[in-house]
PDB file of C-alpha atoms in Angstrom:
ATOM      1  CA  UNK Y   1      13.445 -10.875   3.683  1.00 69.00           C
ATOM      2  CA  UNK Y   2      11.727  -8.165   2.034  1.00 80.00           C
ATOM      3  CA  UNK Y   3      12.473  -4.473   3.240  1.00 92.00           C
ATOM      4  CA  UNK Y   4      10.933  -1.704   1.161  1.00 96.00           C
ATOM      5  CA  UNK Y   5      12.751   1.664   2.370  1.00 96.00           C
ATOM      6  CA  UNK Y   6      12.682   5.519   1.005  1.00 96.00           C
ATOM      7  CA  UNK Y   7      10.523   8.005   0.397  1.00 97.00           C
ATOM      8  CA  UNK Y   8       9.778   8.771  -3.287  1.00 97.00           C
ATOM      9  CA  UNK Y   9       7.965  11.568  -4.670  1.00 96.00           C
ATOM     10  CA  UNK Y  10       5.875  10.692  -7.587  1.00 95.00           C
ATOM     11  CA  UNK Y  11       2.211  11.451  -9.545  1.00 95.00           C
ATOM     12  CA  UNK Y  12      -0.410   9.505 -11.337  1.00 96.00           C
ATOM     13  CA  UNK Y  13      -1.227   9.777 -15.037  1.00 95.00           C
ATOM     14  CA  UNK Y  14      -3.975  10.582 -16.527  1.00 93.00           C
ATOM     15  CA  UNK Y  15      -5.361   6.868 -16.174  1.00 94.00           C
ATOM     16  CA  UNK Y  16      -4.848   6.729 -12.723  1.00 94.00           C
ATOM     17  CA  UNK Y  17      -1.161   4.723 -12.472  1.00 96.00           C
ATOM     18  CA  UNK Y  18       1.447   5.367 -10.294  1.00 97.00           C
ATOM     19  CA  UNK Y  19       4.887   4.268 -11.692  1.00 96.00           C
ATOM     20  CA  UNK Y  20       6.528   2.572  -8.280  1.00 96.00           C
ATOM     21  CA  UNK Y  21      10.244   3.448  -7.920  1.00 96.00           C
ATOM     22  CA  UNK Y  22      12.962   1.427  -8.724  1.00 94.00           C
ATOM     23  CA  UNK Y  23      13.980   0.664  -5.312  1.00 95.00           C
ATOM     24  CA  UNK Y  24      10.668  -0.195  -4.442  1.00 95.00           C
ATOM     25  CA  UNK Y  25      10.498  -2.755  -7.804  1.00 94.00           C
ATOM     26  CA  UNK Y  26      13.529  -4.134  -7.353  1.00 92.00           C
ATOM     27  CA  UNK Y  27      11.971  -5.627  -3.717  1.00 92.00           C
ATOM     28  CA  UNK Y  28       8.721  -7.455  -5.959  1.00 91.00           C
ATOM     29  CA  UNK Y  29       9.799 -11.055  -6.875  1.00 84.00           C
ATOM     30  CA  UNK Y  30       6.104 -11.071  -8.896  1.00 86.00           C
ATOM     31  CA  UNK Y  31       3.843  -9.126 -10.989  1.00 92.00           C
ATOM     32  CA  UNK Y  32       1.148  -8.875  -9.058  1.00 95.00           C
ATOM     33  CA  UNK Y  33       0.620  -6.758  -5.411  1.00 97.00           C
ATOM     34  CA  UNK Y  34      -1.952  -6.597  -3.653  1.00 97.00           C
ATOM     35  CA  UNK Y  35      -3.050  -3.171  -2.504  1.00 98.00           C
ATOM     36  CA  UNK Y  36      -4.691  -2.579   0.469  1.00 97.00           C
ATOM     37  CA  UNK Y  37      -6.823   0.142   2.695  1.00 97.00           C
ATOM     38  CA  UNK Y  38      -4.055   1.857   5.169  1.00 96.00           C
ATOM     39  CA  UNK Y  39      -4.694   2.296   8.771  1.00 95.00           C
ATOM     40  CA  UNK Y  40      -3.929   6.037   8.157  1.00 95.00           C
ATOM     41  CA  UNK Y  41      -5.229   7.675   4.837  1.00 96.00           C
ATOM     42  CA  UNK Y  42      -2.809   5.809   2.429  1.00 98.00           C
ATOM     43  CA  UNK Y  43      -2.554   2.516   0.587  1.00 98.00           C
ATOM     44  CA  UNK Y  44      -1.006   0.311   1.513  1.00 98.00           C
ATOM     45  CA  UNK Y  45       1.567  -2.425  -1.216  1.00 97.00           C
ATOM     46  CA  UNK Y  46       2.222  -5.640  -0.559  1.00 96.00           C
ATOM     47  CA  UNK Y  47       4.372  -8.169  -2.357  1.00 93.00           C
ATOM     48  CA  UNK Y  48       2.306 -11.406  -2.790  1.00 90.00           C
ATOM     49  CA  UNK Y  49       4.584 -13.284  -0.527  1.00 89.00           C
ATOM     50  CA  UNK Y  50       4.358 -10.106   2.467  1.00 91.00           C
ATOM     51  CA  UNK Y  51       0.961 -10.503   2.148  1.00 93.00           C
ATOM     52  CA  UNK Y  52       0.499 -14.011   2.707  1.00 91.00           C
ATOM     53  CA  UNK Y  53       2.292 -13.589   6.133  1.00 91.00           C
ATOM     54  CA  UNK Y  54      -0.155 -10.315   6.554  1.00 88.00           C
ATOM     55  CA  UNK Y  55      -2.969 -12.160   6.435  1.00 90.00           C
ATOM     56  CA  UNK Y  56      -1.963 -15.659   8.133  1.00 91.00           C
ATOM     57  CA  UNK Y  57      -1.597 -13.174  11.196  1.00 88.00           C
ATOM     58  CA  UNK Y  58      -5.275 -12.086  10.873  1.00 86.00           C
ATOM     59  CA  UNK Y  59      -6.148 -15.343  10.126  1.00 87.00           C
ATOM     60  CA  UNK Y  60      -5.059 -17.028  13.047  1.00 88.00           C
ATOM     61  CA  UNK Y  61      -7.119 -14.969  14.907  1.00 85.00           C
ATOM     62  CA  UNK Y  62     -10.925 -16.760  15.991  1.00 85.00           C
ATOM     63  CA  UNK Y  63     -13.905 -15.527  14.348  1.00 85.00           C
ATOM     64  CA  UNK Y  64     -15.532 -15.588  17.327  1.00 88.00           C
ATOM     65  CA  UNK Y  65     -13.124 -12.359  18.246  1.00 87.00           C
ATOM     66  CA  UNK Y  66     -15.319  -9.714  17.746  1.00 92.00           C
ATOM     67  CA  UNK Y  67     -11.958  -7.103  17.177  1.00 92.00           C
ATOM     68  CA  UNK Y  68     -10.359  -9.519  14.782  1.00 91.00           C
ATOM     69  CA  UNK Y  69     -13.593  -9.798  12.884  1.00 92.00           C
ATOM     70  CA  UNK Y  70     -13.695  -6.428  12.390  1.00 92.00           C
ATOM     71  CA  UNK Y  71      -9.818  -5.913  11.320  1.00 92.00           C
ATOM     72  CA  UNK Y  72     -10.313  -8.779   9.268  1.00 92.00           C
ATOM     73  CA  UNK Y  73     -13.178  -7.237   7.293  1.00 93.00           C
ATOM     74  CA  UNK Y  74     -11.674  -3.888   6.773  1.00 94.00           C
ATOM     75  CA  UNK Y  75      -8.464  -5.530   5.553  1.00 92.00           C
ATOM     76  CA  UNK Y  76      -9.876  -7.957   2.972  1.00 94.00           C
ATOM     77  CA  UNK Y  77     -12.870  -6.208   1.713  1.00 95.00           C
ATOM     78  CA  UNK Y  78     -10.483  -3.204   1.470  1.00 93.00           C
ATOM     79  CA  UNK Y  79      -7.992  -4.985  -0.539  1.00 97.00           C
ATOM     80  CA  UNK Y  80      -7.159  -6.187  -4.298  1.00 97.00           C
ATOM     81  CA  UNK Y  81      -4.740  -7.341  -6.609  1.00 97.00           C
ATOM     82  CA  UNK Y  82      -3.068  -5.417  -9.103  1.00 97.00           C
ATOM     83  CA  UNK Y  83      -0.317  -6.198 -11.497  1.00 97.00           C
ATOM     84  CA  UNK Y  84       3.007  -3.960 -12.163  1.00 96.00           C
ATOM     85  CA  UNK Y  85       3.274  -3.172 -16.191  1.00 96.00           C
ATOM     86  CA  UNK Y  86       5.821  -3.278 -18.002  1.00 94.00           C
ATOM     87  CA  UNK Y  87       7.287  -0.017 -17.050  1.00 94.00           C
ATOM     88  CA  UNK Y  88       6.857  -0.507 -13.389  1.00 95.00           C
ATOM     89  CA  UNK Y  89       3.210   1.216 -13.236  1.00 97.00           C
ATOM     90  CA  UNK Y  90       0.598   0.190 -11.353  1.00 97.00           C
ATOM     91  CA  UNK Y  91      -3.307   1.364 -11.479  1.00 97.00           C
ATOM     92  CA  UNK Y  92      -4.364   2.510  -8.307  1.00 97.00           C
ATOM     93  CA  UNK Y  93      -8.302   1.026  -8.019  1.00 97.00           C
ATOM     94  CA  UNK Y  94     -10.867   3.617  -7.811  1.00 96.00           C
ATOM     95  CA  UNK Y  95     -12.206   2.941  -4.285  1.00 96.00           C
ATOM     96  CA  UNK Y  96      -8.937   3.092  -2.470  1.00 97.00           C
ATOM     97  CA  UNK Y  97      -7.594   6.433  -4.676  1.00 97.00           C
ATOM     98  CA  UNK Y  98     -10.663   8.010  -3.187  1.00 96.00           C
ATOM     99  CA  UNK Y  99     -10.041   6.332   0.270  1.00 97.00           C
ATOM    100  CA  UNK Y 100      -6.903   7.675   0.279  1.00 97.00           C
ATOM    101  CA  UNK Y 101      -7.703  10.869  -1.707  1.00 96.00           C
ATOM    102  CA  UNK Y 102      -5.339  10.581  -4.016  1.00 95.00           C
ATOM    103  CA  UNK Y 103      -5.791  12.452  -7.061  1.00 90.00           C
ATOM    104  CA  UNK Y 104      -2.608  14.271  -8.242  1.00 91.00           C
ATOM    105  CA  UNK Y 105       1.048  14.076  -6.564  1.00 96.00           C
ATOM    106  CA  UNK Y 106       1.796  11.172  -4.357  1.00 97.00           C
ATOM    107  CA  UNK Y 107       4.727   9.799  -2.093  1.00 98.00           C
ATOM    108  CA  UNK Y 108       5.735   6.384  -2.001  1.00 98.00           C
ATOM    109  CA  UNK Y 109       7.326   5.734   0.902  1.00 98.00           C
ATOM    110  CA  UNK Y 110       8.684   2.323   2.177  1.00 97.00           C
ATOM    111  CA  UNK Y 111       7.540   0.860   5.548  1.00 96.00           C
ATOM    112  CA  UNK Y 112       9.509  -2.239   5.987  1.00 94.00           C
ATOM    113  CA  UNK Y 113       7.343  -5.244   4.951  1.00 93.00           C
ATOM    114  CA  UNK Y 114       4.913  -3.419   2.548  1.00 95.00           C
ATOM    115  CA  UNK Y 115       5.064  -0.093   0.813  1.00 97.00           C
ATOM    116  CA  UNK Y 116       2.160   3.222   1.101  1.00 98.00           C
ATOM    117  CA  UNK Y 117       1.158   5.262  -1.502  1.00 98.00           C
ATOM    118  CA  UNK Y 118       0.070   8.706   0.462  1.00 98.00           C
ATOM    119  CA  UNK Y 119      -1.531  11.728  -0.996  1.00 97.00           C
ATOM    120  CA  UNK Y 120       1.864  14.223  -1.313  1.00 97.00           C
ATOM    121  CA  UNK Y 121       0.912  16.671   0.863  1.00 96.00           C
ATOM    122  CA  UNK Y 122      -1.635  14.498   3.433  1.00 97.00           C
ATOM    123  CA  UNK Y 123       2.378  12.575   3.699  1.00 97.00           C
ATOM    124  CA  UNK Y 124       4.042  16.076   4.114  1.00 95.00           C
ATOM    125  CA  UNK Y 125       1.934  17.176   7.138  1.00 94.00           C
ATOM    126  CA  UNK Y 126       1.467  13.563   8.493  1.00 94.00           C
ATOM    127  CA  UNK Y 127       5.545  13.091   8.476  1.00 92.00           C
ATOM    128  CA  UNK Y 128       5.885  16.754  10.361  1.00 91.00           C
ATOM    129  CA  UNK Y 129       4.066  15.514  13.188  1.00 88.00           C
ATOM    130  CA  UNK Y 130       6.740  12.182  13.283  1.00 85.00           C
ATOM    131  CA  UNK Y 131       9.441  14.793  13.732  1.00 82.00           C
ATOM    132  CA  UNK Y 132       8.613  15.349  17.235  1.00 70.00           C
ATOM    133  CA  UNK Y 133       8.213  11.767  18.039  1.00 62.00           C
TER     134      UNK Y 133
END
């Protein structure tokens, strides 16, 4: 099973990529991810196999459910593949960098079966408010 775990502090370049951190690599089997609008302002990272099982769940769900319709939508128009380079970088798609508004410094954190890319400090105020859960 995959498990992506850590937080990791990190920036994009000038073209936009975000180099993903070794731990968070070594968890991808594949070259491509898919890369997906977060519940919260982030992205969210999938492995292709994570989000097979991701979306079966969604899926399974009727069209005629008028909730799952909706979380369907915003999950697969939100999403798209990407592929890691050969130094572990990724390009973050235009529509969910400004989704997410990420522009500068960024935090990859792990979140069990799928990864986030937050804005650094949108993560550093969003992970105060965990402390008092």
């Amino acid at each position: 099973m995959k498990l992506f775990l850590g937080e990791y502090d990190h920036a994009l370049d000038d073209r936009g990529r975000v180099t993903l951190p070794r731990k968070i690599r070594q968890e991808i089997d594949e070259k491509e991810l898919v890369l997906a609008k977060g519940f919260d302002p982030c992205i969210f990272g999938f492995d292709k196999g994570s989000w097979e099982k991701e979306a079966a769940k969604h899926l399974e769900a009727p069209v005629t459910d008028v909730k799952a319709r909706d979380l369907r939508r915003y999950l697969f128009a939100g999403a798209q593949k990407v592929e890691v380079d050969k130094l572990g970088r990724i390009l973050l798609p235009a529509q969910l960098k400004e989704y997410a508004s990420v522009l500068g410094d960024v935090i990859v954190i792990g979140a069990g079966d799928h990864f986030e890319i937050w804005d650094a400090e949108t993560w550093r105020s969003y992970a105060d408010k965990l402390k008092g859960v």
